[in-house]
CSV table of C-alpha atoms and ligand atoms in Angstrom, one decimal:
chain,number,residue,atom,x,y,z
D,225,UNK,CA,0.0,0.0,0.0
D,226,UNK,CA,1.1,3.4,-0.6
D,227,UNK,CA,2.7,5.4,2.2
D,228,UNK,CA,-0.1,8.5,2.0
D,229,UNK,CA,-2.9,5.8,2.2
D,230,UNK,CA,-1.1,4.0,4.9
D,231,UNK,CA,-0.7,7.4,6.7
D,232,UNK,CA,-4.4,8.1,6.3
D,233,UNK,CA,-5.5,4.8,7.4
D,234,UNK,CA,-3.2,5.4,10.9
D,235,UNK,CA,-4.6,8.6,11.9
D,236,UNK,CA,-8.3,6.8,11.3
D,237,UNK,CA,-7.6,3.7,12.9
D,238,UNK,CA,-6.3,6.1,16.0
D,239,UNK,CA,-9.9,8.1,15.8
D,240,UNK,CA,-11.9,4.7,15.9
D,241,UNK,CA,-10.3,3.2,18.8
D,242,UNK,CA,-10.1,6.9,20.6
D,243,UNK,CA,-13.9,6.9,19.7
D,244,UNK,CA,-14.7,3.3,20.7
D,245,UNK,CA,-13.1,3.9,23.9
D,246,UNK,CA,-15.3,6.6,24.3
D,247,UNK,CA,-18.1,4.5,23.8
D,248,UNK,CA,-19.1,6.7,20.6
D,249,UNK,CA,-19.1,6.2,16.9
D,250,UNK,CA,-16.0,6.8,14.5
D,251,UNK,CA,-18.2,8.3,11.6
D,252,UNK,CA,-19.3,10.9,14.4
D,253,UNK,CA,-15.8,12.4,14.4
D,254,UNK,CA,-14.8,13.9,11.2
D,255,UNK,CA,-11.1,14.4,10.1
D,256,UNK,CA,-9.9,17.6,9.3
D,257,UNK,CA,-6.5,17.2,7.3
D,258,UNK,CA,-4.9,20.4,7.7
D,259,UNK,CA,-2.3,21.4,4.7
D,260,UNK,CA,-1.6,24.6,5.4
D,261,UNK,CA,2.2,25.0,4.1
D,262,UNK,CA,1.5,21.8,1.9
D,263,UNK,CA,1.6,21.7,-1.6
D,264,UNK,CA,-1.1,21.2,-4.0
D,265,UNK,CA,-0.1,17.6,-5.0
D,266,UNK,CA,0.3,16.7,-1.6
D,267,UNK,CA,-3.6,17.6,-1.1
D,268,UNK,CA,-4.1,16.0,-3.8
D,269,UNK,CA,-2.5,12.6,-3.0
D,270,UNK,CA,-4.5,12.8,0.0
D,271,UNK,CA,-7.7,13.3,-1.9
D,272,UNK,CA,-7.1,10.5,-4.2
D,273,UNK,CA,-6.7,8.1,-1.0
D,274,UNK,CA,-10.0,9.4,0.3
D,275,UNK,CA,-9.8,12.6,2.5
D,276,UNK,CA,-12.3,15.2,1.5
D,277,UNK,CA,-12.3,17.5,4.3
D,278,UNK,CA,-9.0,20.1,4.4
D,279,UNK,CA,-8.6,23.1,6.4
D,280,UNK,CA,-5.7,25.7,5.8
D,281,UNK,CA,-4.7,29.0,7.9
D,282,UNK,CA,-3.4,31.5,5.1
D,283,UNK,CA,-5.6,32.9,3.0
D,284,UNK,CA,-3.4,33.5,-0.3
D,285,UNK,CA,-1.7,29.6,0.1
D,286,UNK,CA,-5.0,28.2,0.1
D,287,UNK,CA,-6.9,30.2,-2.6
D,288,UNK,CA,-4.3,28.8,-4.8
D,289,UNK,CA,-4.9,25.6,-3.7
D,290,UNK,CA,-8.3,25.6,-3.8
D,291,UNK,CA,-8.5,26.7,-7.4
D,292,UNK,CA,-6.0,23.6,-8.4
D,293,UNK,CA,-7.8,21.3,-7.0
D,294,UNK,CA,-11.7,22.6,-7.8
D,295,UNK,CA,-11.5,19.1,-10.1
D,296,UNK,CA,-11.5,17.1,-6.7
D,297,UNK,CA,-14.7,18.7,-5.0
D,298,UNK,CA,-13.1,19.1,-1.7
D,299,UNK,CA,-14.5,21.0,1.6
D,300,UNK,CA,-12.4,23.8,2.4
D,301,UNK,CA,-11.7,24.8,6.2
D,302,UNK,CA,-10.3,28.0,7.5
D,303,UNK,CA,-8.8,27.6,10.4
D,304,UNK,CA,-6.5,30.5,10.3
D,305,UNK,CA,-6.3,33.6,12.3
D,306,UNK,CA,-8.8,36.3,10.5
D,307,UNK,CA,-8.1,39.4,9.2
D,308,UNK,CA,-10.7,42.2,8.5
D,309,UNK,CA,-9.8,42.6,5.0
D,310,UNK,CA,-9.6,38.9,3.9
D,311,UNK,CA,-13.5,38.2,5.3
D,312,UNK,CA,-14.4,38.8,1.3
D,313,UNK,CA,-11.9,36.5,-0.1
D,314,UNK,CA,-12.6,33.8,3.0
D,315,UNK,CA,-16.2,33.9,2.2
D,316,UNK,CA,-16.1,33.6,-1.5
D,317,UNK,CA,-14.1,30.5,-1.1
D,318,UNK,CA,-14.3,28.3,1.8
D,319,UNK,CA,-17.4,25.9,3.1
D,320,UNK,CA,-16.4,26.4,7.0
D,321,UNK,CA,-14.9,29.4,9.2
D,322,UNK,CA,-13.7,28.3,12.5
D,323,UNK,CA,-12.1,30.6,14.7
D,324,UNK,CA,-14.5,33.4,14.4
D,325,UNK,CA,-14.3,35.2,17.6
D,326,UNK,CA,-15.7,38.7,17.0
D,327,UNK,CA,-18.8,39.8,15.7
D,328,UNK,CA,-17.5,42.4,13.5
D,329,UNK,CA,-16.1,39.3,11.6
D,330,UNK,CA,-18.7,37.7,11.5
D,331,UNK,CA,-21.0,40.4,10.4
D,332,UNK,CA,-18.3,40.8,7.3
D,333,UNK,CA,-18.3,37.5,6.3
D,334,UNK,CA,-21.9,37.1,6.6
D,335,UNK,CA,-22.1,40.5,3.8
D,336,UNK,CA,-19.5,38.8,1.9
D,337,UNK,CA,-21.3,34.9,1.3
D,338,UNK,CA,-23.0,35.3,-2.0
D,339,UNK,CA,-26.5,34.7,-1.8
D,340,UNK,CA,-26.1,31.7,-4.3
D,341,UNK,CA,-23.5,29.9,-1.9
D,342,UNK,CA,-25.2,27.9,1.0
D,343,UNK,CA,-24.4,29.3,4.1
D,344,UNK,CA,-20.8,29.8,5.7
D,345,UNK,CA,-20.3,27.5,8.6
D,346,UNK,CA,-18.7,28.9,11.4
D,347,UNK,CA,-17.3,27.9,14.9
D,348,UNK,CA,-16.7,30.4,17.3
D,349,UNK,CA,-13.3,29.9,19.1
D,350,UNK,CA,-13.2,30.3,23.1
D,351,UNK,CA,-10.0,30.7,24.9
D,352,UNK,CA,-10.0,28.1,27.1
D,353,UNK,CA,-6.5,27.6,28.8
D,354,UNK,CA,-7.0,31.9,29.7
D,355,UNK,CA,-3.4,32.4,27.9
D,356,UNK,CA,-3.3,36.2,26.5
D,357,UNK,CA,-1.5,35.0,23.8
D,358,UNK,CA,-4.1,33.4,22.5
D,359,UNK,CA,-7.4,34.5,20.4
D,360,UNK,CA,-10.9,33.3,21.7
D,361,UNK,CA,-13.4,34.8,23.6
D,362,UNK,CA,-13.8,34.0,27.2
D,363,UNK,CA,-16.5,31.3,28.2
D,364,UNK,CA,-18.5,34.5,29.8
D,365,UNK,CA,-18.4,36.2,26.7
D,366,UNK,CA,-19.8,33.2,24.4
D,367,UNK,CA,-23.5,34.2,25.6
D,368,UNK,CA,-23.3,37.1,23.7
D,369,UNK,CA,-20.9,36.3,20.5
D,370,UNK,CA,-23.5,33.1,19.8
D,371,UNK,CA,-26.6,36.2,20.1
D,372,UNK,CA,-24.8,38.5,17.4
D,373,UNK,CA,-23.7,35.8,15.3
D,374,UNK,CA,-26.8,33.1,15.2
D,375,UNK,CA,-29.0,34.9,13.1
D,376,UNK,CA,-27.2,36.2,10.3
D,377,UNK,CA,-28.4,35.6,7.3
D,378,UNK,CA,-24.8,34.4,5.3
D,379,UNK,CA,-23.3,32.1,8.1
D,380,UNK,CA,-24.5,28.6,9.8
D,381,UNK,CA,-23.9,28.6,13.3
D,382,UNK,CA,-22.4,25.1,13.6
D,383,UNK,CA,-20.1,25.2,16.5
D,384,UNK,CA,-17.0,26.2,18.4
D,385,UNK,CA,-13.7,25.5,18.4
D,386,UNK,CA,-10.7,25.7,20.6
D,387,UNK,CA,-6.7,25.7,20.8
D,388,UNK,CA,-5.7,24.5,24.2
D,389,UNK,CA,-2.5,25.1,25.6
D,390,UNK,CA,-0.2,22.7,24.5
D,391,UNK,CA,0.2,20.2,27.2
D,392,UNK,CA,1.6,16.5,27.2
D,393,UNK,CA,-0.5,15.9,30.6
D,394,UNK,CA,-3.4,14.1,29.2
D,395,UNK,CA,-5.6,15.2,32.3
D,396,UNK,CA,-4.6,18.8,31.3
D,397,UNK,CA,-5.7,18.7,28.0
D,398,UNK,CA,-9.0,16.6,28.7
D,399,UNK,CA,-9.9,19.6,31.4
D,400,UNK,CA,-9.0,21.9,28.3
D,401,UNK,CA,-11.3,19.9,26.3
D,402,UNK,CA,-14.1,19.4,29.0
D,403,UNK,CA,-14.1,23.2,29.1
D,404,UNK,CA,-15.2,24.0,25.6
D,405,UNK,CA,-18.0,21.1,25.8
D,406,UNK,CA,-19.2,22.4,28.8
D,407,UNK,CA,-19.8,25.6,27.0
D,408,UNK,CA,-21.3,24.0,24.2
D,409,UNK,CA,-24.0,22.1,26.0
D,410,UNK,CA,-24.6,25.6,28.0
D,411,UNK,CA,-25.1,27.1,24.6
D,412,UNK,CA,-27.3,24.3,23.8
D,413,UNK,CA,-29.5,24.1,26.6
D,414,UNK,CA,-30.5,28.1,25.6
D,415,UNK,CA,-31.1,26.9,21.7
D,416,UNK,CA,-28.4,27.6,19.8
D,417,UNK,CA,-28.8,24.5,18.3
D,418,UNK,CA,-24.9,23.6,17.4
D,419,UNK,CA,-23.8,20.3,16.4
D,420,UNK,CA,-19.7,20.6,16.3
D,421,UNK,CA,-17.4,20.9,18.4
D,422,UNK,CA,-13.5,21.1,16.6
D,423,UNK,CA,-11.0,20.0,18.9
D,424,UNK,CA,-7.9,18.1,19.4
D,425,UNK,CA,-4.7,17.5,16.8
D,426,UNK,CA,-1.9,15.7,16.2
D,427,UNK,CA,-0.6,15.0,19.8
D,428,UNK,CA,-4.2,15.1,21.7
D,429,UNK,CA,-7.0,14.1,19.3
D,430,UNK,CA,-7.7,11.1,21.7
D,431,UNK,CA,-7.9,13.5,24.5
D,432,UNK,CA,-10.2,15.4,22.3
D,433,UNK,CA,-12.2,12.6,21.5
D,434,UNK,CA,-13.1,11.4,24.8
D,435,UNK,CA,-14.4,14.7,25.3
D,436,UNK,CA,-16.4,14.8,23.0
D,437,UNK,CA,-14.8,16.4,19.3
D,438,UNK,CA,-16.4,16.5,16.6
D,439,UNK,CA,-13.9,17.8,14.2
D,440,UNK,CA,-10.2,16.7,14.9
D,441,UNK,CA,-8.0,18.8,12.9
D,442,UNK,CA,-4.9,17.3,12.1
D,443,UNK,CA,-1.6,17.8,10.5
D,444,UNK,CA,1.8,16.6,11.2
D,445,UNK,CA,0.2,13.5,11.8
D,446,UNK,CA,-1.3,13.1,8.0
D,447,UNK,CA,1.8,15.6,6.4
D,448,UNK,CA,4.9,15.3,8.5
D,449,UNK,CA,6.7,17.8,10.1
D,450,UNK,CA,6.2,20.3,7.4
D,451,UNK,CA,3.8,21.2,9.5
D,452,UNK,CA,4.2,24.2,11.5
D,453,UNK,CA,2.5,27.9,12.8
C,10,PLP,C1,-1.7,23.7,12.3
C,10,PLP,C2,-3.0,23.6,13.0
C,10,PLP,C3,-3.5,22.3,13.3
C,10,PLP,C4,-2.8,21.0,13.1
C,10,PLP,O1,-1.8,20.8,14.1
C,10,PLP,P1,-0.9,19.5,14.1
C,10,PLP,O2,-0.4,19.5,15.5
C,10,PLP,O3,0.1,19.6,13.1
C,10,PLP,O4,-1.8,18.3,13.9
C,10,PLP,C5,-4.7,22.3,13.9
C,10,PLP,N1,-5.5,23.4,14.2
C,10,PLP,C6,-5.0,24.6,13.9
C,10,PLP,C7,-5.8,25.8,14.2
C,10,PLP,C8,-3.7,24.8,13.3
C,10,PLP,O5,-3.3,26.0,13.0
């Protein structure tokens, strides 16, 4: 067998048994191969052994990509930091925002999705390890992000996401984990009616998964240590 579908098949086997041990089903966790600072062919060998879902952080890189590669029907993540002034080109060419974590943003990329495209998908991302460093709103302010973002007319409120502080303590990164859920079933329980929660990568998508992911989004694992930022 070839070494990218022998890659592919490792990371899923490692999502079914995190998921059976979990007691849930693998087809309930999607993989998110994230190529950001890959290549086009190496997407493409990917998507030839099977993947279909690919997220990618910068937005030049991957409008490139996604216009080599429109023969291959794929679903397109962002996943990158978002600036103001991309929201146009981000809309006009990706299926799925996550890290949206202002409603300025939002509101822009709402404006931006042509009224022919289905609506954008978008996770909100919450800081959940309280690091300055990183983006996110704070669990207190999800209540009102979720208000200003659920009813706009371009965008599909779908979930959140998070990037825990990197952590080899597996009790550490399940709390990180447990945190984001926990404000996802509070969301929930007032009707925002969310069905995703993207968490976990490379080094912690088991952690993820017992916690509940829906979305692991993975990349050194799938790519090698190309990987980076
Ligand atoms: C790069 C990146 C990933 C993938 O991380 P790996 O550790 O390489 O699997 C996941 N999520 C985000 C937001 C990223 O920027």
């Amino acid at each position: 067998m070839d070494t990218v579908k022998s890659t592919l098949q490792a990371v899923q086997t490692r999502i079914a048994a995190a998921a059976e041990l979990a007691g849930r089903v693998a087809q309930d966790v999607t993989l998110l191969a994230v190529s950001k600072n890959c290549t086009a062919d190496a997407v493409r060998a990917l998507a030839e052994a099977g993947q279909k879902a690919f997220g990618e952080s910068y937005v030049q890189e991957a409008v490139a990509k996604i216009a080599a590669l429109a023969d291959m029907h794929l679903c397109w993540h962002f996943i990158g930091p978002i600036q103001r002034n991309k929201t146009g080109q981000i809309a006009a060419s990706f299926d799925w925002v996550h890290g949206v974590d202002r409603a300025i943003i939002a509101q822009r990329l709402s404006a931006a999705r042509a009224p022919d495209q289905a609506p954008l998908n978008i996770c909100l991302q919450v800081n959940v390890s309280g690091e300055a460093s990183k983006s996110g709103v704070t669990p207190e302010q999800l209540v009102e992000l979720v208000a200003e973002v659920r009813d706009l007319p371009g965008l599909r409120l779908r979930g959140l996401m998070a990037i825990p502080r990197a952590t080899a303590d597996v009790a550490e990164q399940r709390a990180q984990f447990a945190l984001l859920r926990q404000c996802f079933e509070q969301m929930n329980a007032q009707g925002a009616g969310m069905d995703t929660l993207s968490m976990g990568m490379s080094g912690d998508l088991e952690a993820a998964i017992a916690e509940g992911a829906t979305i692991v989004r993975v990349g050194t694992a799938l790519f090698g240590t190309r990987i980076r930022g």
